[in-house]
Coordinates of C-alpha atoms and ligand atoms in Angstrom, one line a residue:
M21 CA 0.1 0.2 0.1
R22 CA 1.3 3.7 -0.6
I23 CA 2.3 5.6 2.3
E24 CA 3.1 9.8 1.7
M25 CA 4.1 12.0 4.0
E26 CA 3.4 15.4 3.5
F27 CA 5.4 18.2 5.1
L28 CA 2.3 20.9 6.1
G29 CA 4.9 22.7 8.1
S30 CA 8.8 22.3 8.9
G31 CA 9.5 25.0 11.0
T32 CA 10.2 25.6 14.6
S33 CA 8.0 26.5 17.4
S34 CA 7.9 30.4 16.4
G35 CA 8.0 29.5 12.6
I36 CA 9.8 31.1 10.2
P37 CA 10.5 33.8 9.4
T38 CA 10.1 34.7 12.8
I39 CA 8.5 37.9 14.7
G40 CA 10.9 40.4 14.7
C41 CA 13.9 38.7 13.0
D42 CA 15.7 40.4 10.3
C43 CA 18.4 37.5 9.7
A44 CA 18.8 36.4 6.4
V45 CA 17.1 33.7 6.7
C46 CA 14.0 35.0 8.1
M47 CA 14.3 37.7 5.3
S48 CA 15.1 35.6 2.2
S49 CA 13.1 35.7 -0.7
N50 CA 13.7 31.7 -0.9
P51 CA 10.3 30.2 -0.3
L52 CA 11.6 27.3 0.7
N53 CA 12.7 29.0 3.7
K54 CA 9.4 29.8 4.7
R55 CA 8.4 27.6 7.5
L56 CA 5.3 26.9 9.2
R57 CA 5.1 25.0 12.1
S58 CA 5.9 21.3 12.2
S59 CA 3.3 18.8 11.4
V60 CA 2.8 15.9 8.4
L61 CA -0.1 14.3 6.7
F62 CA 0.1 10.7 6.3
R63 CA -1.6 9.8 3.0
I64 CA -2.2 5.9 3.0
G65 CA -3.6 4.0 -0.1
A66 CA -5.0 5.7 -3.0
G67 CA -8.7 7.1 -4.6
D68 CA -11.9 6.7 -2.2
D69 CA -10.0 4.3 -0.1
E70 CA -7.5 6.8 0.6
R71 CA -7.1 7.6 4.9
R72 CA -5.5 10.8 5.7
L73 CA -3.6 10.9 8.9
L74 CA -3.0 14.7 10.7
V75 CA 0.1 14.4 13.1
D76 CA -0.2 17.2 15.3
V77 CA -2.5 20.2 15.0
T78 CA -0.4 23.4 15.0
P79 CA -1.5 26.9 15.2
D80 CA -1.4 27.1 11.5
V81 CA -3.6 24.2 10.8
R82 CA -5.8 26.2 9.0
M83 CA -4.0 27.2 6.5
Q84 CA -2.0 24.1 6.2
M85 CA -5.2 22.4 5.1
L86 CA -6.3 25.0 3.2
R87 CA -3.0 25.2 1.2
A88 CA -3.0 21.1 0.8
G89 CA -6.5 21.1 -0.3
V90 CA -7.5 18.7 2.5
S91 CA -11.6 19.1 4.0
S92 CA -11.7 16.0 6.0
I93 CA -9.1 13.6 7.7
H94 CA -9.8 10.2 9.1
G95 CA -7.8 10.7 12.6
V96 CA -5.4 13.2 14.5
L97 CA -2.4 11.9 16.1
I98 CA -0.8 14.2 18.7
T99 CA 3.1 13.8 19.5
H100 CA 3.1 15.8 22.3
T101 CA 1.5 19.2 23.7
H102 CA 3.5 22.1 23.5
A103 CA 1.9 24.8 22.0
D104 CA 3.3 24.9 18.3
H105 CA 2.1 20.9 18.1
C106 CA -1.7 21.7 19.3
H107 CA -2.7 24.7 19.8
G108 CA -5.0 24.8 16.3
L109 CA -7.2 22.4 18.2
D110 CA -10.3 24.6 17.8
D111 CA -9.5 25.0 13.9
L112 CA -10.5 21.3 13.6
R113 CA -14.0 21.8 13.4
G114 CA -13.5 22.5 9.8
L115 CA -12.4 19.0 9.2
Y116 CA -15.0 17.7 11.3
W117 CA -17.6 19.8 9.4
G118 CA -15.8 18.4 6.7
G119 CA -16.2 14.9 7.4
G120 CA -19.9 15.2 8.0
R121 CA -19.6 15.8 11.4
V122 CA -18.9 12.8 12.7
P123 CA -16.8 12.8 16.3
L124 CA -13.0 13.1 14.5
E125 CA -10.8 10.0 16.2
L126 CA -7.8 11.6 18.5
W127 CA -5.0 9.7 19.5
A128 CA -2.3 11.0 22.1
Y129 CA -0.6 9.7 25.2
P130 CA -2.4 9.8 28.4
E131 CA -0.5 12.4 29.7
S132 CA -0.9 14.5 26.4
L133 CA -5.0 13.9 26.5
E134 CA -5.1 15.0 29.9
S135 CA -3.2 18.2 29.1
L136 CA -5.4 19.0 25.9
K137 CA -8.2 18.6 28.2
Q138 CA -7.1 21.3 30.3
T139 CA -5.8 23.9 28.0
F140 CA -9.2 23.4 25.7
A141 CA -11.7 22.5 28.5
Y142 CA -14.9 23.8 26.4
I143 CA -13.9 21.1 23.5
F144 CA -14.5 18.0 25.8
D145 CA -17.2 19.6 28.0
A146 CA -20.2 17.7 26.5
D147 CA -22.2 20.4 28.7
Y148 CA -20.6 23.7 26.4
D149 CA -23.5 25.5 24.9
Y150 CA -22.3 26.8 21.9
K151 CA -22.5 24.6 18.2
G152 CA -19.3 25.8 16.6
I153 CA -16.9 23.2 18.0
V154 CA -15.1 20.3 17.0
K155 CA -16.3 17.2 18.2
L156 CA -13.5 14.7 19.6
D157 CA -13.4 11.1 20.1
P158 CA -10.6 10.8 22.3
H159 CA -8.0 7.6 22.6
V160 CA -5.0 7.0 24.4
F161 CA -1.9 4.9 23.4
D162 CA 1.5 3.9 25.5
Q163 CA 4.0 1.5 23.8
E164 CA 1.4 -1.0 21.8
P165 CA 0.3 -0.7 18.0
F166 CA -3.3 0.8 17.6
D167 CA -5.7 0.5 14.4
L168 CA -6.7 4.2 13.3
A169 CA -9.0 4.1 10.6
G170 CA -7.9 -0.1 9.5
I171 CA -4.0 1.7 9.7
E172 CA -1.5 0.2 12.0
V173 CA 0.6 2.7 13.9
L174 CA 3.1 2.1 16.1
P175 CA 3.9 4.9 18.9
V176 CA 7.7 5.1 19.0
Q177 CA 8.8 7.2 22.3
V178 CA 11.2 9.3 22.2
I179 CA 13.0 11.9 24.8
H180 CA 12.3 16.1 24.5
G181 CA 14.3 17.6 27.7
S182 CA 12.5 16.2 30.8
M183 CA 9.4 15.0 28.9
R184 CA 8.4 12.1 25.9
V185 CA 7.1 12.5 23.1
A186 CA 5.5 10.2 20.5
G187 CA 6.9 9.4 17.0
F188 CA 4.7 7.4 14.6
R189 CA 5.8 4.6 12.6
I190 CA 3.3 3.4 9.7
G191 CA 4.9 0.6 7.7
E192 CA 8.5 1.7 6.7
C193 CA 7.7 5.2 7.1
A194 CA 8.4 7.5 10.5
Y195 CA 7.7 10.5 11.6
I196 CA 9.8 12.1 14.6
T197 CA 9.8 15.4 15.9
D198 CA 10.8 17.1 18.9
T199 CA 13.8 15.1 20.4
N200 CA 17.0 15.0 21.8
E201 CA 17.3 11.8 21.8
V202 CA 15.6 8.3 20.6
P203 CA 16.6 5.5 23.2
P204 CA 17.7 2.1 22.1
E205 CA 14.5 0.2 22.6
S206 CA 13.2 2.9 20.2
I207 CA 15.9 2.8 17.5
A208 CA 14.7 -1.5 17.7
K209 CA 11.3 -0.3 17.1
L210 CA 12.3 1.6 13.9
K211 CA 14.5 -1.1 12.5
G212 CA 12.9 -1.4 8.7
V213 CA 12.0 2.1 8.3
R214 CA 13.3 3.0 5.0
L215 CA 11.8 6.5 5.2
L216 CA 12.1 8.7 7.9
I217 CA 11.5 12.5 9.0
L218 CA 13.4 13.5 11.9
D219 CA 14.2 16.8 14.0
A220 CA 17.1 18.5 13.4
L221 CA 16.1 22.1 14.8
R222 CA 19.8 23.5 14.0
R223 CA 23.8 22.9 13.8
A224 CA 24.7 23.5 17.7
P225 CA 23.8 21.5 20.6
H226 CA 20.3 21.9 22.2
P227 CA 18.8 20.6 25.2
T228 CA 15.7 19.4 23.6
H229 CA 16.4 18.5 20.3
M230 CA 18.5 17.3 17.7
S231 CA 21.5 19.0 16.3
L232 CA 22.0 18.6 12.3
P233 CA 25.0 16.3 13.6
N234 CA 22.7 14.4 16.0
A235 CA 19.8 13.7 13.4
L236 CA 22.0 12.6 10.7
E237 CA 24.0 9.9 13.4
T238 CA 20.6 8.9 14.4
A239 CA 19.0 8.0 10.9
E240 CA 22.3 6.5 10.5
K241 CA 21.6 3.8 13.6
I242 CA 17.9 3.5 12.2
G243 CA 19.5 2.9 8.7
C244 CA 16.7 4.8 6.5
E245 CA 17.2 4.7 3.2
R246 CA 16.1 8.5 3.3
V247 CA 15.6 11.1 5.8
F248 CA 14.3 14.4 5.8
F249 CA 15.1 17.1 8.5
T250 CA 11.9 18.6 10.4
H251 CA 11.1 21.4 13.3
I252 CA 14.0 23.5 11.3
N253 CA 15.0 27.0 13.0
H254 CA 16.6 30.2 11.3
D255 CA 19.8 29.3 11.3
L256 CA 19.6 26.5 8.2
E257 CA 19.6 28.2 5.2
H258 CA 17.7 25.7 2.9
E259 CA 19.9 25.7 -0.3
A260 CA 23.2 26.3 1.8
I261 CA 22.8 23.0 4.3
N262 CA 21.4 20.7 1.3
N263 CA 24.7 21.3 -0.3
E264 CA 26.6 19.7 2.3
L265 CA 24.3 17.1 3.2
P266 CA 25.1 13.5 2.1
E267 CA 22.7 12.7 -0.9
W268 CA 20.3 10.6 1.0
A269 CA 19.5 13.3 3.3
R270 CA 17.6 16.7 3.0
L271 CA 15.9 19.4 4.4
G272 CA 12.1 18.4 4.5
Y273 CA 9.8 21.8 3.3
D274 CA 6.7 23.1 3.6
R275 CA 4.6 21.4 0.7
L276 CA 6.9 18.7 -0.1
R277 CA 5.5 14.8 -0.5
V278 CA 7.9 11.8 0.2
A279 CA 6.2 8.5 -0.5
I280 CA 6.7 4.6 -0.7
E281 CA 5.0 4.0 -3.4
E282 CA 3.2 0.5 -4.2
D283 CA 6.1 -1.0 -6.1
G284 CA 8.2 -0.1 -2.8
T285 CA 10.3 2.7 -4.5
I286 CA 10.9 5.8 -2.9
S287 CA 9.5 9.3 -4.4
V288 CA 9.9 12.6 -3.6
T289 CA 7.3 15.3 -5.1
E290 CA 8.5 18.9 -5.1
P291 CA 5.3 21.1 -5.2
A292 CA 4.6 23.4 -8.1
A293 CA 6.3 26.5 -8.2
S294 CA 2.9 28.1 -7.7
D295 CA 2.2 25.9 -5.1
L296 CA 4.7 27.4 -2.9
P297 CA 4.6 29.9 -0.2
P298 CA 4.9 33.5 -1.7
P299 CA 8.2 35.8 -1.4
I300 CA 7.0 37.7 1.7
S301 CA 3.4 37.0 3.1
F302 CA 1.8 33.7 3.3
Ligands
ZN405 ZN1 8.1 21.5 18.8
ZN406 ZN1 15.4 34.7 11.8
ZN407 ZN1 8.2 20.5 22.2

């Protein structure tokens, strides 16, 4: 079965450009340096049978869904509840309406679900007296694989400072954001992944994120054929960094689509120039 991951966003928590910054990357006219907050859309299968799973609900989710041309999804996976990964939760209502008002399945670690219930109490309040909100069908996972819309999803626990974050493996694809360390038992769970998206914040070490050298080393340990980096900050200029990376590693960017096709080949689909973010505004 074909499995695609579309970069809905590839930027760090502030997005790039960052408010108030006039560095060369934030001021760049290259659309590949424009980064909404990190998120991917898994598209599994094709045609009417395609299953669309959204990983994280960023503050940019409305724009991300509009530009991806997506009005309905089959479920939501939450990596963790830092603001850049879940503060778009209210905007899921558009996808709830687009999906025929069937409560949206949302999967998270138990502590992440608790955190969402605190931050978005009204969404989880069955007595909330206003119709214009998303209805969710929440579920929790821990270490074991689970079924979401007929797709087997394997959660992979990684370390993000003092907290844990869920990576997600589907078949030979995996998405791992916000981590400074992938522990050995999780490397083992990722063996056989051929196509990986992985956190790489910047060149220099960071206490809660992978640096570019850490990320390359981790991808080598996993043994994937191709890796694309995400959650990128304004230290990394797209073209300059790609020129120094090995052939099998690249910076991801918004709207890039990478997939394992039905016949097992890995495909990389670049967006048309007209689909890229314009030079100044979004
Ligand atoms: Zn983040
Ligand atoms: Zn900057
Ligand atoms: Zn985080």
